[in-house]
Amino acid sequence: MARTLSKRAGGSLAPWLGVALIVILCDQLTKIAIAKVFAYGEGRVIAPFFNLVLVYNRGAAFSFLAAAGGWQRWAFTALGIVAALVICYLLKRHAAQRLFCTALSLILGGALGNVIDRLAYGHVIDFLDFHVRAWHWPAFNLADSAITIGAALLVFDELRRVRGSR
């Protein structure tokens, strides 16, 4: 009986780490391709609302703390690693909750994709530039997209869970 309960309470990390690994691979491959094809600051118009442009982000989301003295590289790296460890714990503990774990896996892959950049280059490579006329959304990358989608899925999962408990 105890064995059944413990097996149900925790599950395999493998499928969720697989999702995170796919995110990391796609993120890193796109960043490598953009860095090889573009010079820093160079961009190409893809659609009336979308450009590819190579930029570096030394800060966090929306270049938060980008102009700080360099300490932010290590602070955001440490934050990403701590987040990854917490997420792995949650994935192990809630492995049977598919939507929750999918969301966490996307966030994990995105966080580690950006940690890899910070460790390898000292900055995060961004290249997706959406805009409406002269107003540009801050450039971002696939890791950021995975984190955003994962966060949205977490909100959706929680709303679904709250609605189901009524």
Coordinates of N, CA, C and O in Angstrom, one line a residue:
M1 N 0.8 -1.2 0.0 CA 0.0 0.0 0.0 C 0.9 1.3 0.0 O 0.6 2.1 -0.8
A2 N 1.9 1.3 0.9 CA 2.7 2.5 0.9 C 3.5 2.7 -0.4 O 3.7 3.8 -0.8
R3 N 3.9 1.6 -1.0 CA 4.6 1.7 -2.2 C 3.7 2.3 -3.3 O 4.1 3.1 -4.1
T4 N 2.4 1.9 -3.4 CA 1.5 2.5 -4.4 C 1.3 4.0 -4.1 O 1.3 4.7 -5.1
L5 N 1.2 4.4 -2.9 CA 1.0 5.8 -2.6 C 2.2 6.6 -3.0 O 2.1 7.7 -3.6
S6 N 3.4 6.1 -2.7 CA 4.6 6.9 -3.0 C 4.8 6.9 -4.5 O 5.3 7.9 -5.0
K7 N 4.4 5.9 -5.2 CA 4.6 5.9 -6.6 C 3.6 6.9 -7.2 O 4.0 7.6 -8.2
R8 N 2.4 7.0 -6.7 CA 1.5 7.9 -7.2 C 1.9 9.4 -6.9 O 1.6 10.3 -7.6
A9 N 2.4 9.6 -5.7 CA 2.8 10.9 -5.3 C 3.9 11.5 -6.1 O 4.0 12.7 -6.4
G10 N 4.9 10.7 -6.5 CA 6.0 11.1 -7.3 C 6.0 10.3 -8.6 O 5.5 9.3 -8.7
G11 N 6.6 10.9 -9.6 CA 6.6 10.2 -10.9 C 8.0 10.4 -11.5 O 8.9 11.0 -11.0
S12 N 8.0 10.0 -12.8 CA 9.2 10.1 -13.5 C 9.5 11.5 -14.0 O 8.5 12.1 -14.5
L13 N 10.7 11.9 -13.9 CA 11.0 13.3 -14.4 C 11.4 13.2 -15.9 O 11.3 14.2 -16.6
A14 N 11.6 12.0 -16.4 CA 12.1 11.9 -17.8 C 11.3 12.6 -18.8 O 11.9 13.4 -19.6
P15 N 10.0 12.4 -18.9 CA 9.2 13.1 -20.0 C 9.3 14.6 -19.9 O 9.4 15.3 -20.9
W16 N 9.3 15.1 -18.6 CA 9.2 16.5 -18.4 C 10.6 17.1 -18.7 O 10.7 18.2 -19.3
L17 N 11.7 16.4 -18.3 CA 13.0 16.9 -18.7 C 13.2 16.8 -20.2 O 14.0 17.6 -20.7
G18 N 12.6 15.9 -20.8 CA 12.6 15.8 -22.3 C 12.0 17.0 -22.9 O 12.6 17.5 -23.9
V19 N 10.9 17.5 -22.4 CA 10.3 18.7 -23.0 C 11.2 19.9 -22.8 O 11.4 20.7 -23.7
A20 N 11.8 20.0 -21.6 CA 12.7 21.1 -21.3 C 13.9 21.0 -22.2 O 14.4 22.0 -22.7
L21 N 14.4 19.8 -22.4 CA 15.6 19.6 -23.3 C 15.3 20.1 -24.8 O 16.1 20.7 -25.4
I22 N 14.1 19.7 -25.2 CA 13.7 20.2 -26.6 C 13.7 21.7 -26.7 O 14.1 22.3 -27.6
V23 N 13.1 22.3 -25.6 CA 13.1 23.8 -25.6 C 14.5 24.4 -25.6 O 14.8 25.3 -26.4
I24 N 15.4 23.8 -24.8 CA 16.8 24.3 -24.7 C 17.5 24.1 -26.1 O 18.1 25.0 -26.6
L25 N 17.3 23.0 -26.7 CA 17.9 22.7 -28.0 C 17.4 23.7 -29.1 O 18.2 24.2 -29.8
C26 N 16.1 23.8 -29.2 CA 15.5 24.8 -30.2 C 16.0 26.2 -29.9 O 16.4 26.9 -30.8
D27 N 16.0 26.6 -28.6 CA 16.5 27.9 -28.3 C 17.9 28.1 -28.7 O 18.3 29.1 -29.3
Q28 N 18.8 27.2 -28.3 CA 20.2 27.4 -28.5 C 20.5 27.3 -30.0 O 21.3 28.1 -30.5
L29 N 19.9 26.4 -30.8 CA 20.1 26.3 -32.2 C 19.7 27.6 -32.9 O 20.4 28.1 -33.8
T30 N 18.5 28.2 -32.5 CA 18.1 29.4 -33.2 C 19.1 30.6 -32.8 O 19.4 31.4 -33.7
K31 N 19.5 30.6 -31.6 CA 20.5 31.7 -31.2 C 21.8 31.6 -32.0 O 22.3 32.6 -32.4
I32 N 22.3 30.3 -32.1 CA 23.5 30.1 -32.8 C 23.4 30.5 -34.3 O 24.2 31.2 -34.9
A33 N 22.2 30.2 -34.9 CA 22.0 30.5 -36.3 C 21.9 32.0 -36.5 O 22.5 32.6 -37.4
I34 N 21.2 32.7 -35.6 CA 21.0 34.2 -35.7 C 22.4 34.8 -35.5 O 22.8 35.7 -36.3
A35 N 23.2 34.4 -34.6 CA 24.5 35.0 -34.3 C 25.5 34.7 -35.4 O 26.4 35.6 -35.7
K36 N 25.3 33.7 -36.2 CA 26.2 33.4 -37.3 C 25.8 34.2 -38.6 O 26.6 34.6 -39.4
V37 N 24.5 34.5 -38.7 CA 24.0 35.1 -39.9 C 24.0 36.7 -39.8 O 24.2 37.4 -40.8
F38 N 23.7 37.1 -38.6 CA 23.6 38.6 -38.4 C 24.8 39.2 -37.6 O 25.4 38.5 -36.8
A39 N 25.1 40.4 -37.9 CA 26.0 41.2 -37.1 C 25.2 41.9 -36.0 O 24.0 42.0 -36.1
Y40 N 25.8 42.2 -34.9 CA 25.1 42.8 -33.8 C 24.3 44.1 -34.3 O 24.9 44.9 -35.0
G41 N 23.1 44.1 -33.9 CA 22.2 45.3 -34.3 C 21.6 45.2 -35.7 O 20.7 45.9 -36.1
E42 N 22.1 44.2 -36.5 CA 21.6 44.0 -37.9 C 20.2 43.4 -37.8 O 20.0 42.5 -37.0
G43 N 19.3 43.8 -38.7 CA 18.0 43.3 -38.7 C 17.5 43.0 -40.1 O 18.1 43.6 -41.1
R44 N 16.5 42.2 -40.2 CA 15.8 42.0 -41.5 C 14.3 42.0 -41.3 O 13.8 41.4 -40.4
V45 N 13.6 42.6 -42.2 CA 12.2 42.7 -42.2 C 11.6 41.4 -42.7 O 12.0 40.9 -43.8
I46 N 10.8 40.7 -41.9 CA 10.2 39.5 -42.3 C 8.7 39.7 -42.7 O 8.2 39.1 -43.6
A47 N 8.1 40.5 -41.9 CA 6.7 40.9 -42.2 C 6.5 42.3 -41.7 O 7.3 42.9 -41.1
P48 N 5.3 42.9 -42.1 CA 5.1 44.3 -41.7 C 5.1 44.6 -40.2 O 5.3 45.7 -39.8
F49 N 5.0 43.5 -39.4 CA 5.0 43.6 -38.0 C 6.1 42.9 -37.3 O 6.1 42.8 -36.0
F50 N 7.0 42.3 -38.1 CA 8.0 41.4 -37.5 C 9.3 41.5 -38.2 O 9.4 41.4 -39.4
N51 N 10.4 41.6 -37.4 CA 11.8 41.7 -37.9 C 12.6 40.6 -37.1 O 12.2 40.3 -36.0
L52 N 13.7 40.2 -37.7 CA 14.7 39.5 -37.0 C 15.8 40.5 -36.8 O 16.2 41.2 -37.7
V53 N 16.3 40.6 -35.6 CA 17.4 41.5 -35.3 C 18.3 40.9 -34.1 O 17.7 40.3 -33.2
L54 N 19.6 41.0 -34.3 CA 20.5 40.4 -33.3 C 20.8 41.5 -32.2 O 21.4 42.5 -32.5
V55 N 20.3 41.3 -31.0 CA 20.6 42.2 -29.9 C 21.0 41.4 -28.7 O 20.7 40.2 -28.6
Y56 N 21.7 42.0 -27.8 CA 22.2 41.3 -26.5 C 21.5 42.0 -25.4 O 21.3 43.2 -25.3
N57 N 21.1 41.2 -24.4 CA 20.4 41.6 -23.2 C 21.2 41.2 -22.0 O 21.3 40.0 -21.7
R58 N 21.8 42.2 -21.4 CA 22.6 41.9 -20.2 C 21.7 41.8 -18.9 O 22.2 41.5 -17.8
G59 N 20.5 42.2 -19.0 CA 19.6 42.3 -17.9 C 18.6 41.1 -17.9 O 18.9 40.1 -18.5
A60 N 17.4 41.4 -17.4 CA 16.3 40.4 -17.4 C 15.3 40.8 -18.4 O 15.6 41.6 -19.3
A61 N 14.1 40.4 -18.1 CA 13.0 40.8 -19.0 C 12.9 42.3 -19.3 O 13.1 43.1 -18.4
F62 N 12.7 42.7 -20.5 CA 12.6 44.1 -20.9 C 13.9 44.8 -20.6 O 13.9 46.0 -20.3
S63 N 15.0 44.1 -20.6 CA 16.3 44.7 -20.3 C 16.4 45.3 -18.9 O 17.2 46.2 -18.6
F64 N 15.6 44.8 -18.0 CA 15.6 45.2 -16.6 C 17.0 45.0 -16.0 O 17.6 43.9 -16.1
L65 N 17.6 46.0 -15.5 CA 19.0 46.1 -14.9 C 20.1 45.8 -15.9 O 21.2 45.5 -15.5
A66 N 19.8 46.0 -17.2 CA 20.8 45.8 -18.2 C 22.0 46.7 -18.0 O 23.2 46.3 -18.4
A67 N 21.8 47.9 -17.5 CA 22.9 48.9 -17.3 C 23.6 48.7 -16.0 O 24.5 49.5 -15.7
A68 N 23.3 47.7 -15.2 CA 23.9 47.6 -13.9 C 25.4 47.2 -14.1 O 25.8 46.8 -15.2
G69 N 26.2 47.2 -13.1 CA 27.6 47.0 -13.2 C 28.2 45.6 -13.6 O 29.4 45.4 -13.6
G70 N 27.4 44.7 -13.9 CA 27.8 43.3 -14.3 C 27.4 42.3 -13.3 O 27.4 41.1 -13.6
W71 N 27.1 42.7 -12.1 CA 26.7 41.7 -11.0 C 25.4 41.0 -11.4 O 25.2 39.9 -11.0
Q72 N 24.6 41.6 -12.3 CA 23.3 41.1 -12.7 C 23.4 39.8 -13.4 O 22.6 38.9 -13.4
R73 N 24.5 39.6 -14.2 CA 24.8 38.4 -14.9 C 24.8 37.2 -13.9 O 24.1 36.2 -14.2
W74 N 25.5 37.3 -12.8 CA 25.6 36.2 -11.9 C 24.3 36.1 -11.0 O 23.9 35.0 -10.7
A75 N 23.7 37.2 -10.7 CA 22.4 37.2 -10.0 C 21.3 36.5 -10.8 O 20.6 35.6 -10.3
F76 N 21.2 36.8 -12.1 CA 20.2 36.2 -12.9 C 20.5 34.7 -13.2 O 19.7 33.9 -13.4
T77 N 21.8 34.4 -13.3 CA 22.3 33.0 -13.5 C 21.9 32.2 -12.3 O 21.3 31.1 -12.4
A78 N 22.2 32.7 -11.1 CA 21.9 32.0 -9.9 C 20.4 31.8 -9.7 O 19.9 30.8 -9.3
L79 N 19.6 32.9 -10.0 CA 18.1 32.8 -10.0 C 17.6 31.7 -10.9 O 16.7 31.0 -10.5
G80 N 18.2 31.7 -12.1 CA 17.7 30.6 -13.1 C 18.0 29.2 -12.6 O 17.2 28.3 -12.8
I81 N 19.2 29.1 -12.0 CA 19.6 27.7 -11.4 C 18.7 27.3 -10.3 O 18.2 26.2 -10.2
V82 N 18.4 28.3 -9.4 CA 17.6 28.0 -8.2 C 16.2 27.7 -8.7 O 15.5 26.7 -8.3
A83 N 15.7 28.4 -9.7 CA 14.3 28.2 -10.3 C 14.3 26.8 -10.9 O 13.3 26.0 -10.7
A84 N 15.4 26.4 -11.6 CA 15.4 25.1 -12.2 C 15.4 24.0 -11.2 O 14.6 23.0 -11.4
L85 N 16.0 24.1 -10.1 CA 16.0 23.1 -9.0 C 14.6 23.0 -8.4 O 14.1 21.9 -8.1
V86 N 14.0 24.2 -8.1 CA 12.6 24.2 -7.6 C 11.7 23.5 -8.5 O 10.8 22.7 -8.2
I87 N 11.8 23.8 -9.8 CA 10.9 23.2 -10.8 C 11.1 21.7 -10.9 O 10.1 21.0 -11.0
C88 N 12.3 21.3 -10.8 CA 12.6 19.8 -10.9 C 11.9 19.1 -9.7 O 11.3 18.1 -9.8
Y89 N 12.0 19.7 -8.5 CA 11.3 19.2 -7.3 C 9.8 19.1 -7.6 O 9.2 18.1 -7.3
L90 N 9.2 20.2 -8.1 CA 7.8 20.2 -8.4 C 7.4 19.2 -9.5 O 6.3 18.6 -9.4
L91 N 8.2 19.1 -10.5 CA 8.0 18.1 -11.5 C 7.9 16.7 -11.0 O 7.1 15.9 -11.3
K92 N 8.9 16.4 -10.1 CA 9.0 15.0 -9.5 C 7.7 14.8 -8.6 O 7.1 13.7 -8.6
R93 N 7.4 15.8 -7.9 CA 6.3 15.7 -6.9 C 4.9 15.6 -7.6 O 4.0 15.0 -7.1
H94 N 4.7 16.3 -8.7 CA 3.4 16.4 -9.4 C 3.5 15.8 -10.8 O 2.8 16.3 -11.7
A95 N 4.3 14.8 -11.0 CA 4.5 14.3 -12.4 C 3.2 13.8 -13.1 O 3.2 13.8 -14.3
A96 N 2.2 13.5 -12.4 CA 1.0 13.0 -13.0 C 0.1 14.1 -13.5 O -0.9 13.9 -14.2
Q97 N 0.4 15.4 -13.1 CA -0.5 16.5 -13.5 C 0.1 17.1 -14.8 O 1.0 17.9 -14.8
R98 N -0.4 16.6 -15.9 CA 0.1 16.9 -17.2 C 0.3 18.3 -17.6 O 1.3 18.8 -18.1
L99 N -0.8 19.1 -17.5 CA -0.8 20.5 -17.9 C 0.2 21.3 -17.0 O 1.0 22.1 -17.5
F100 N 0.1 21.0 -15.7 CA 1.0 21.7 -14.7 C 2.5 21.4 -15.1 O 3.3 22.3 -15.1
C101 N 2.8 20.2 -15.3 CA 4.2 19.8 -15.6 C 4.6 20.2 -17.0 O 5.8 20.6 -17.2
T102 N 3.7 20.3 -18.0 CA 4.1 20.8 -19.3 C 4.5 22.3 -19.1 O 5.5 22.7 -19.7
A103 N 3.7 23.0 -18.4 CA 4.0 24.4 -18.1 C 5.3 24.6 -17.4 O 6.1 25.4 -17.9
L104 N 5.5 23.8 -16.4 CA 6.8 23.9 -15.7 C 8.0 23.5 -16.6 O 9.1 24.1 -16.5
S105 N 7.8 22.5 -17.4 CA 8.9 22.1 -18.3 C 9.2 23.2 -19.3 O 10.4 23.4 -19.6
L106 N 8.2 23.9 -19.8 CA 8.5 25.0 -20.7 C 9.3 26.1 -20.0 O 10.3 26.7 -20.5
I107 N 8.9 26.4 -18.8 CA 9.6 27.4 -18.0 C 11.0 27.0 -17.7 O 12.0 27.7 -17.8
L108 N 11.2 25.7 -17.3 CA 12.5 25.1 -17.1 C 13.4 25.3 -18.3 O 14.6 25.7 -18.2
G109 N 12.9 24.8 -19.4 CA 13.7 24.9 -20.6 C 14.1 26.3 -21.0 O 15.3 26.6 -21.4
G110 N 13.2 27.2 -20.9 CA 13.4 28.6 -21.2 C 14.4 29.2 -20.2 O 15.4 29.9 -20.6
A111 N 14.3 29.0 -18.9 CA 15.2 29.5 -17.9 C 16.6 29.0 -18.1 O 17.6 29.8 -18.1
L112 N 16.7 27.7 -18.4 CA 18.1 27.1 -18.6 C 18.7 27.6 -19.9 O 19.9 27.7 -20.0
G113 N 17.8 27.8 -21.0 CA 18.3 28.3 -22.2 C 19.0 29.7 -22.0 O 20.1 30.0 -22.6
N114 N 18.4 30.5 -21.2 CA 18.9 31.9 -20.9 C 20.1 31.8 -20.0 O 21.1 32.6 -20.1
V115 N 20.1 30.8 -19.1 CA 21.3 30.6 -18.2 C 22.5 30.2 -19.0 O 23.6 30.7 -18.8
I116 N 22.3 29.4 -20.0 CA 23.4 28.9 -20.8 C 24.0 30.2 -21.5 O 25.2 30.3 -21.6
D117 N 23.2 31.1 -22.0 CA 23.7 32.3 -22.7 C 24.5 33.1 -21.7 O 25.6 33.6 -22.0
R118 N 24.0 33.3 -20.5 CA 24.6 34.2 -19.5 C 26.0 33.6 -19.2 O 27.0 34.3 -19.0
L119 N 26.1 32.3 -19.0 CA 27.3 31.6 -18.7 C 28.3 31.7 -19.9 O 29.5 31.9 -19.7
A120 N 27.8 31.4 -21.1 CA 28.7 31.3 -22.3 C 29.1 32.7 -22.8 O 30.2 32.9 -23.2
Y121 N 28.2 33.7 -22.8 CA 28.4 35.0 -23.4 C 28.4 36.2 -22.5 O 28.8 37.3 -22.9
G122 N 27.8 36.0 -21.3 CA 27.7 37.2 -20.4 C 26.5 38.0 -20.7 O 26.2 39.0 -20.1
H123 N 25.7 37.5 -21.7 CA 24.4 38.2 -22.0 C 23.5 37.2 -22.7 O 23.9 36.1 -23.0
V124 N 22.2 37.5 -22.8 CA 21.3 36.7 -23.5 C 21.1 37.2 -24.9 O 21.0 38.4 -25.2
I125 N 21.1 36.3 -25.9 CA 20.9 36.6 -27.3 C 19.4 36.7 -27.6 O 18.7 35.8 -27.4
D126 N 18.9 37.9 -28.0 CA 17.5 38.1 -28.4 C 17.5 38.4 -29.9 O 18.4 39.0 -30.4
F127 N 16.4 38.1 -30.5 CA 16.3 38.3 -32.0 C 14.9 38.4 -32.6 O 14.8 38.8 -33.7
L128 N 13.9 38.2 -31.8 CA 12.5 38.3 -32.3 C 12.0 39.7 -32.0 O 11.9 40.1 -30.8
D129 N 11.7 40.4 -33.0 CA 11.3 41.8 -32.8 C 9.9 42.1 -33.5 O 9.8 42.2 -34.7
F130 N 8.9 42.2 -32.6 CA 7.5 42.5 -33.1 C 7.3 43.9 -32.9 O 7.7 44.5 -31.9
H131 N 6.5 44.5 -33.8 CA 6.2 46.0 -33.7 C 4.9 46.3 -34.4 O 4.4 45.6 -35.2
V132 N 4.4 47.5 -34.0 CA 3.3 48.1 -34.6 C 3.7 49.5 -35.0 O 4.0 50.3 -34.1
R133 N 3.9 49.7 -36.3 CA 4.5 51.0 -36.8 C 5.8 51.3 -36.1 O 6.7 50.4 -36.2
A134 N 6.0 52.3 -35.4 CA 7.2 52.7 -34.7 C 7.4 52.1 -33.3 O 8.4 52.2 -32.7
W135 N 6.3 51.5 -32.8 CA 6.4 51.0 -31.4 C 6.8 49.5 -31.5 O 6.2 48.7 -32.1
H136 N 8.0 49.3 -30.9 CA 8.6 47.9 -30.9 C 8.5 47.3 -29.5 O 8.8 47.9 -28.5
W137 N 8.0 46.0 -29.5 CA 8.0 45.3 -28.3 C 9.5 44.9 -28.0 O 10.3 44.8 -29.0
P138 N 10.0 44.9 -26.8 CA 11.4 44.5 -26.6 C 11.7 43.2 -27.3 O 10.9 42.2 -27.2
A139 N 12.9 43.1 -27.9 CA 13.3 41.8 -28.6 C 13.4 40.7 -27.6 O 13.7 40.9 -26.4
F140 N 13.1 39.5 -28.0 CA 13.1 38.4 -27.2 C 13.6 37.1 -28.0 O 14.0 37.3 -29.1
N141 N 13.5 36.0 -27.4 CA 14.0 34.7 -28.0 C 13.0 33.6 -27.7 O 12.0 33.8 -27.1
L142 N 13.4 32.4 -28.2 CA 12.5 31.2 -28.0 C 12.4 30.8 -26.5 O 11.4 30.4 -26.0
A143 N 13.5 31.0 -25.7 CA 13.5 30.7 -24.3 C 12.5 31.6 -23.6 O 11.7 31.1 -22.8
D144 N 12.5 32.9 -23.9 CA 11.5 33.8 -23.4 C 10.1 33.4 -23.7 O 9.2 33.5 -22.9
S145 N 9.9 33.0 -25.0 CA 8.6 32.6 -25.4 C 8.1 31.3 -24.7 O 7.0 31.3 -24.3
A146 N 9.0 30.4 -24.4 CA 8.7 29.2 -23.7 C 8.3 29.6 -22.2 O 7.3 29.0 -21.7
I147 N 9.0 30.5 -21.6 CA 8.7 30.9 -20.3 C 7.3 31.6 -20.2 O 6.5 31.3 -19.3
T148 N 7.0 32.4 -21.2 CA 5.7 33.1 -21.3 C 4.6 32.1 -21.5 O 3.6 32.2 -20.8
I149 N 4.8 31.2 -22.4 CA 3.7 30.2 -22.7 C 3.5 29.3 -21.4 O 2.4 29.0 -21.0
G150 N 4.6 28.9 -20.8 CA 4.6 28.1 -19.6 C 3.8 28.9 -18.5 O 3.0 28.3 -17.8
A151 N 4.1 30.2 -18.3 CA 3.4 31.0 -17.3 C 1.9 31.1 -17.6 O 1.1 30.9 -16.7
A152 N 1.6 31.3 -18.8 CA 0.2 31.3 -19.2 C -0.5 30.0 -18.9 O -1.7 30.0 -18.5
L153 N 0.1 28.9 -19.2 CA -0.4 27.6 -19.0 C -0.6 27.4 -17.5 O -1.6 26.7 -17.0
L154 N 0.3 27.9 -16.7 CA 0.2 27.7 -15.2 C -1.1 28.5 -14.7 O -1.8 28.0 -13.9
V155 N -1.3 29.7 -15.2 CA -2.5 30.5 -14.9 C -3.7 29.7 -15.3 O -4.7 29.5 -14.5
F156 N -3.7 29.2 -16.6 CA -4.9 28.5 -17.1 C -5.2 27.2 -16.2 O -6.3 26.9 -15.9
D157 N -4.1 26.5 -15.9 CA -4.2 25.3 -15.1 C -4.8 25.6 -13.7 O -5.7 24.9 -13.2
E158 N -4.4 26.7 -13.1 CA -4.9 27.1 -11.8 C -6.3 27.5 -11.9 O -7.2 27.1 -11.0
L159 N -6.7 28.3 -12.9 CA -8.1 28.7 -13.1 C -9.0 27.5 -13.3 O -10.1 27.4 -12.7
R160 N -8.5 26.5 -14.1 CA -9.2 25.3 -14.3 C -9.4 24.5 -13.0 O -10.5 24.0 -12.7
R161 N -8.4 24.5 -12.2 CA -8.4 23.7 -10.9 C -9.4 24.4 -9.9 O -10.2 23.7 -9.3
V162 N -9.3 25.7 -9.9 CA -10.2 26.5 -9.0 C -11.7 26.3 -9.4 O -12.6 26.1 -8.6
R163 N -11.9 26.4 -10.7 CA -13.2 26.2 -11.2 C -13.8 24.8 -11.0 O -14.9 24.6 -10.7
G164 N -12.9 23.8 -11.1 CA -13.3 22.4 -10.8 C -13.6 22.2 -9.4 O -14.4 21.2 -9.1
S165 N -13.1 22.9 -8.5 CA -13.3 22.7 -7.0 C -14.6 23.3 -6.5 O -15.0 23.1 -5.4
R166 N -15.3 24.1 -7.4 CA -16.5 24.7 -6.9 C -17.7 23.7 -7.0 O -17.8 22.8 -7.6

